[in-house]
CSV table of C-alpha atoms in Angstrom, one decimal:
chain,number,residue,atom,x,y,z
A,1,MET,CA,-38.3,13.8,82.5
A,2,GLU,CA,-35.6,12.2,80.3
A,3,TRP,CA,-33.6,14.4,78.0
A,4,LYS,CA,-32.2,13.0,74.8
A,5,LEU,CA,-28.7,14.3,74.3
A,6,ALA,CA,-27.3,14.1,70.7
A,7,LEU,CA,-23.5,14.4,71.3
A,8,TRP,CA,-21.5,14.7,68.1
A,9,HIS,CA,-18.4,13.6,70.0
A,10,GLU,CA,-17.4,10.3,71.4
A,11,ARG,CA,-16.7,11.6,74.9
A,12,ARG,CA,-19.6,11.1,77.3
A,13,PHE,CA,-20.7,13.8,79.7
A,14,THR,CA,-20.5,13.0,83.4
A,15,ARG,CA,-23.7,12.7,85.3
A,16,LEU,CA,-23.0,16.1,86.9
A,17,GLN,CA,-22.7,17.7,83.5
A,18,ALA,CA,-25.9,16.1,82.2
A,19,ALA,CA,-27.8,17.3,85.2
A,20,MET,CA,-26.5,20.8,84.7
A,21,MET,CA,-27.7,20.7,81.1
A,22,ALA,CA,-31.1,19.5,82.1
A,23,CYS,CA,-31.4,22.6,84.3
A,24,LEU,CA,-30.5,24.8,81.3
A,25,LEU,CA,-33.3,23.4,79.1
A,26,GLY,CA,-35.9,25.8,80.5
A,27,LEU,CA,-34.2,28.6,78.6
A,28,THR,CA,-36.8,30.7,76.7
A,29,ALA,CA,-35.9,30.9,73.0
A,30,VAL,CA,-35.7,34.5,71.8
A,31,THR,CA,-36.1,35.2,68.1
A,32,ALA,CA,-33.2,37.3,67.0
A,33,SER,CA,-33.8,40.2,64.7
A,34,ALA,CA,-31.7,42.9,63.2
A,35,TYR,CA,-30.7,45.4,65.8
A,36,GLU,CA,-30.3,49.1,64.7
A,37,GLU,CA,-27.7,51.3,66.4
A,38,THR,CA,-28.9,54.9,67.1
A,39,THR,CA,-28.5,57.7,69.5
A,40,VAL,CA,-30.5,57.3,72.7
A,41,SER,CA,-31.5,60.6,74.3
A,42,ASN,CA,-32.8,60.7,77.8
A,43,GLY,CA,-32.9,56.9,78.1
A,44,GLY,CA,-34.1,55.0,81.1
A,45,THR,CA,-32.2,52.6,83.4
A,46,VAL,CA,-33.0,49.3,85.0
A,47,LYS,CA,-31.4,48.7,88.3
A,48,GLY,CA,-32.0,45.4,90.0
A,49,THR,CA,-31.1,42.7,92.4
A,50,VAL,CA,-31.2,38.9,92.0
A,51,GLN,CA,-31.3,36.8,95.1
A,52,PHE,CA,-31.1,33.2,96.1
A,53,ILE,CA,-33.6,32.2,98.8
A,54,GLY,CA,-33.2,28.8,100.5
A,55,VAL,CA,-30.6,26.2,101.1
A,56,LEU,CA,-27.5,26.3,98.9
A,57,PRO,CA,-26.8,23.2,96.8
A,58,ALA,CA,-23.7,21.3,97.9
A,59,PRO,CA,-20.7,21.7,95.7
A,60,SER,CA,-19.6,18.9,93.4
A,61,SER,CA,-16.3,17.3,94.5
A,62,PHE,CA,-13.7,16.0,92.1
A,63,GLU,CA,-10.7,14.0,93.4
A,64,LEU,CA,-7.7,15.5,91.7
A,65,ARG,CA,-5.6,12.3,91.6
A,66,ARG,CA,-8.1,10.7,89.3
A,67,TYR,CA,-7.5,13.2,86.5
A,68,ALA,CA,-4.6,14.7,84.5
A,69,ASP,CA,-2.3,17.3,85.9
A,70,ARG,CA,-3.3,16.8,89.5
A,71,VAL,CA,-0.3,18.7,90.9
A,72,TYR,CA,-0.7,21.7,88.7
A,73,CYS,CA,-4.5,21.9,88.9
A,74,GLY,CA,-4.3,21.2,92.6
A,75,ALA,CA,-3.1,24.8,93.1
A,76,LEU,CA,-6.9,25.4,93.6
A,77,SER,CA,-8.2,22.7,95.9
A,78,ASP,CA,-9.8,22.3,99.3
A,79,GLY,CA,-6.5,21.2,100.8
A,80,SER,CA,-7.6,17.6,100.9
A,81,GLY,CA,-7.0,16.6,97.3
A,82,TYR,CA,-10.4,17.7,95.9
A,83,ARG,CA,-11.5,20.5,93.6
A,84,GLN,CA,-14.9,21.9,94.6
A,85,LEU,CA,-17.2,23.1,91.9
A,86,ARG,CA,-19.9,25.5,93.1
A,87,SER,CA,-22.7,26.1,90.7
A,88,VAL,CA,-24.5,28.6,92.9
A,89,LEU,CA,-22.5,31.6,94.3
A,90,VAL,CA,-24.2,33.7,96.9
A,91,GLY,CA,-22.9,36.9,98.5
A,92,ASP,CA,-24.1,39.4,101.1
A,93,ARG,CA,-27.9,39.7,101.5
A,94,GLN,CA,-28.4,36.6,99.5
A,95,GLY,CA,-27.2,38.2,96.3
A,96,LEU,CA,-26.9,35.6,93.4
A,97,LYS,CA,-23.8,35.9,91.2
A,98,ASP,CA,-23.4,35.1,87.5
A,99,VAL,CA,-27.0,35.7,86.5
A,100,ILE,CA,-27.2,37.0,82.9
A,101,VAL,CA,-30.0,39.6,82.7
A,102,THR,CA,-31.2,40.5,79.2
A,103,ILE,CA,-33.9,42.8,77.8
A,104,GLU,CA,-36.1,41.3,75.0
A,105,GLY,CA,-37.7,43.3,72.2
A,106,VAL,CA,-35.3,46.2,71.9
A,107,GLN,CA,-35.2,46.9,68.1
A,108,LYS,CA,-32.8,49.9,68.2
A,109,GLY,CA,-30.8,51.7,70.7
A,110,LYS,CA,-27.2,52.3,71.9
A,111,PRO,CA,-24.2,50.9,70.1
A,112,PHE,CA,-23.8,47.1,70.3
A,113,GLU,CA,-20.1,47.0,71.4
A,114,LEU,CA,-19.8,43.2,72.0
A,115,LYS,CA,-17.4,42.3,69.2
A,116,GLU,CA,-15.6,39.4,70.8
A,117,THR,CA,-16.0,37.1,73.8
A,118,LYS,CA,-12.7,36.5,75.6
A,119,LEU,CA,-12.0,33.6,78.0
A,120,GLU,CA,-8.9,32.4,79.8
A,121,ALA,CA,-8.0,29.0,81.0
A,122,ASN,CA,-6.3,29.8,84.3
A,123,ILE,CA,-5.3,27.2,86.9
A,124,CYS,CA,-7.6,24.7,85.2
A,125,GLN,CA,-10.7,26.9,85.3
A,126,PHE,CA,-12.5,29.1,82.8
A,127,VAL,CA,-12.4,32.8,83.6
A,128,PRO,CA,-15.0,34.1,83.6
A,129,ALA,CA,-17.1,31.1,84.3
A,130,VAL,CA,-20.2,32.7,82.8
A,131,SER,CA,-20.1,34.8,79.6
A,132,VAL,CA,-22.3,36.5,77.0
A,133,MET,CA,-21.7,35.7,73.3
A,134,ARG,CA,-22.8,37.2,70.0
A,135,ASP,CA,-23.8,35.1,67.0
A,136,GLY,CA,-21.3,35.3,64.1
A,137,HIS,CA,-18.6,36.8,66.3
A,138,PRO,CA,-15.5,35.2,67.7
A,139,LEU,CA,-15.0,33.3,70.9
A,140,THR,CA,-11.3,33.6,71.9
A,141,VAL,CA,-9.9,31.2,74.6
A,142,THR,CA,-6.4,31.9,75.8
A,143,ASN,CA,-4.6,29.2,77.8
A,144,LEU,CA,-2.5,30.7,80.6
A,145,ASP,CA,-1.7,27.3,82.0
A,146,SER,CA,1.4,25.3,81.4
A,147,VAL,CA,-0.7,22.2,80.8
A,148,ALA,CA,-2.9,21.5,77.7
A,149,HIS,CA,-6.7,21.5,77.8
A,150,ASP,CA,-9.3,19.5,75.8
A,151,LEU,CA,-11.6,22.3,74.9
A,152,GLN,CA,-15.2,21.3,74.0
A,153,ILE,CA,-17.9,23.9,73.2
A,154,TYR,CA,-21.5,22.8,72.8
A,155,GLU,CA,-24.7,24.6,71.9
A,156,ARG,CA,-28.1,23.3,73.1
A,157,ASP,CA,-31.8,23.5,72.4
A,158,ASN,CA,-34.7,22.1,74.3
A,159,GLU,CA,-33.9,18.5,73.4
A,160,HIS,CA,-30.4,18.1,72.3
A,161,VAL,CA,-26.8,19.2,72.8
A,162,PHE,CA,-24.6,19.6,69.7
A,163,ILE,CA,-20.8,20.2,69.4
A,164,MET,CA,-19.9,23.6,68.1
A,165,PHE,CA,-16.2,23.0,68.0
A,166,HIS,CA,-13.5,20.9,69.7
A,167,ARG,CA,-9.9,21.8,70.3
A,168,PRO,CA,-8.3,18.7,71.7
A,169,ALA,CA,-5.0,20.2,72.7
A,170,LEU,CA,-5.4,23.8,73.7
A,171,THR,CA,-1.9,25.1,74.2
A,172,ARG,CA,-0.6,28.6,75.2
A,173,SER,CA,-1.3,29.9,71.7
A,174,GLY,CA,-5.0,29.5,72.4
A,175,THR,CA,-7.8,29.5,69.8
A,176,SER,CA,-10.3,31.9,68.3
A,177,ASP,CA,-13.4,30.6,66.5
A,178,LEU,CA,-16.5,32.2,65.1
A,179,ILE,CA,-19.6,31.3,67.1
A,180,HIS,CA,-22.6,30.3,64.9
A,181,PHE,CA,-25.8,29.3,66.6
A,182,THR,CA,-28.3,27.2,64.8
A,183,GLY,CA,-32.1,27.2,65.1
A,184,ASN,CA,-33.3,28.4,68.5
A,185,ARG,CA,-30.2,27.4,70.4
A,186,HIS,CA,-28.8,30.1,72.6
A,187,GLY,CA,-27.1,28.4,75.4
A,188,VAL,CA,-23.5,27.3,75.5
A,189,ILE,CA,-21.7,24.7,77.6
A,190,MET,CA,-17.9,24.7,77.8
A,191,GLN,CA,-15.9,21.9,79.3
A,192,CYS,CA,-12.4,20.4,79.4
A,193,GLY,CA,-12.2,16.7,78.6
A,194,PHE,CA,-9.0,16.4,80.6
A,195,HIS,CA,-10.3,18.2,83.7
A,196,PRO,CA,-14.0,17.6,84.3
A,197,TYR,CA,-14.2,20.2,87.0
A,198,MET,CA,-13.3,22.8,84.4
A,199,GLN,CA,-16.7,24.0,83.2
A,200,GLY,CA,-18.2,27.2,81.9
A,201,HIS,CA,-21.4,28.6,80.4
A,202,GLY,CA,-22.5,31.2,77.9
A,203,LEU,CA,-25.6,32.8,76.6
A,204,ALA,CA,-26.2,34.4,73.2
A,205,VAL,CA,-27.4,38.0,73.2
A,206,ASP,CA,-28.9,39.9,70.3
A,207,ASN,CA,-28.8,43.5,71.6
A,208,PRO,CA,-26.5,45.4,74.0
A,209,TYR,CA,-29.0,45.6,76.8
A,210,TYR,CA,-27.6,42.9,79.1
A,211,ALA,CA,-25.7,42.6,82.4
A,212,ILE,CA,-24.2,39.9,84.6
A,213,THR,CA,-24.8,40.1,88.3
A,214,ASP,CA,-21.9,40.7,90.7
A,215,MET,CA,-21.4,39.0,94.0
A,216,ALA,CA,-24.0,41.2,95.6
A,217,GLY,CA,-26.5,40.1,92.9
A,218,THR,CA,-26.9,43.6,91.6
A,219,PHE,CA,-27.0,44.8,88.0
A,220,THR,CA,-27.6,47.9,85.9
A,221,ILE,CA,-28.7,48.3,82.3
A,222,ALA,CA,-28.7,51.9,81.1
A,223,ASP,CA,-29.7,53.9,78.1
A,224,LEU,CA,-32.9,52.0,77.3
A,225,PRO,CA,-35.4,53.7,75.0
A,226,ALA,CA,-38.7,54.4,76.8
A,227,GLY,CA,-41.2,51.6,76.3
A,228,SER,CA,-42.4,48.2,77.5
A,229,TYR,CA,-40.1,45.2,77.5
A,230,ARG,CA,-39.7,41.7,78.8
A,231,ILE,CA,-36.7,41.2,81.1
A,232,HIS,CA,-35.0,37.8,81.5
A,233,ALA,CA,-32.8,36.6,84.3
A,234,TRP,CA,-30.9,33.4,83.4
A,235,HIS,CA,-28.7,31.3,85.6
A,236,PRO,CA,-26.7,28.4,84.2
A,237,THR,CA,-28.1,25.8,86.7
A,238,LEU,CA,-31.1,27.4,88.3
A,239,GLY,CA,-32.9,28.2,85.0
A,240,GLU,CA,-34.7,31.4,83.9
A,241,LYS,CA,-37.2,33.8,85.2
A,242,THR,CA,-39.0,36.6,83.3
A,243,GLN,CA,-41.1,39.7,84.1
A,244,ASP,CA,-42.4,42.7,82.2
A,245,VAL,CA,-41.0,46.1,82.8
A,246,THR,CA,-42.0,49.6,81.6
A,247,ILE,CA,-39.1,52.1,81.1
A,248,THR,CA,-39.7,55.8,81.5
A,249,ALA,CA,-37.4,58.3,79.8
A,250,GLY,CA,-34.8,59.6,82.2
A,251,ALA,CA,-36.0,57.5,85.1
A,252,SER,CA,-34.6,54.4,87.0
A,253,THR,CA,-36.8,51.4,87.2
A,254,PRO,CA,-36.2,48.9,90.1
A,255,VAL,CA,-36.4,45.1,89.4
A,256,ARG,CA,-36.0,42.1,91.7
A,257,PHE,CA,-35.7,38.4,90.9
A,258,ALA,CA,-35.5,35.5,93.3
A,259,PHE,CA,-34.3,32.0,92.7
A,260,GLY,CA,-34.5,29.0,94.9
A,261,ASP,CA,-37.1,28.2,97.6
A,262,LYS,CA,-39.8,30.8,98.0
């Protein structure tokens, strides 16, 4: 299937970046509604694992000498002059890292403490590589490097990618910008125009019931009001999976997701 990309910036994406965006297009749109903070008594907990089953995709290789700041950015390399970009990170027992798990349909619950998303540019990579964001709240990017970065932030829907903001010379002072999503766009792609191996991803959340899996693929979401919900597991390049879950007051509910070949 061909995807039409409306880029409001003259720089073209690399074929790798376009492929990564195509993988993201399966993201289910979630209609945001006003979330009410309240006291949750005897809430339930979701404890789960996300695994990758199958053959790991090969990393993308970038020859450092072809891009700016090859010596500085080469502090992270394979020792042969290449930067390896791995889109799928798997730990022990096939645990899949950097999956954002969200609970849909929670109208009220514990305090929504996400007030700001913070990123660092560190040795020509975004840290963390995968983040959650909140509509109408700031995204702050701090540059710890001694070189400048061409920061480009895009939002996407099921057909197009649009520029959110562009900071062509991100210096040590960094930048802080309010994130505003339009329509049903909830995914974010971050890249550096100077260093194409410098890529990151984000996802908008509309309630505090979310988690990002660790290297073991595990996650915990606590203080959920009792009830039935839909749980989403989203990976930047592998897509999204969903399942229904029923939360019982004071109890822990196990959940498992699997990506890859099954």
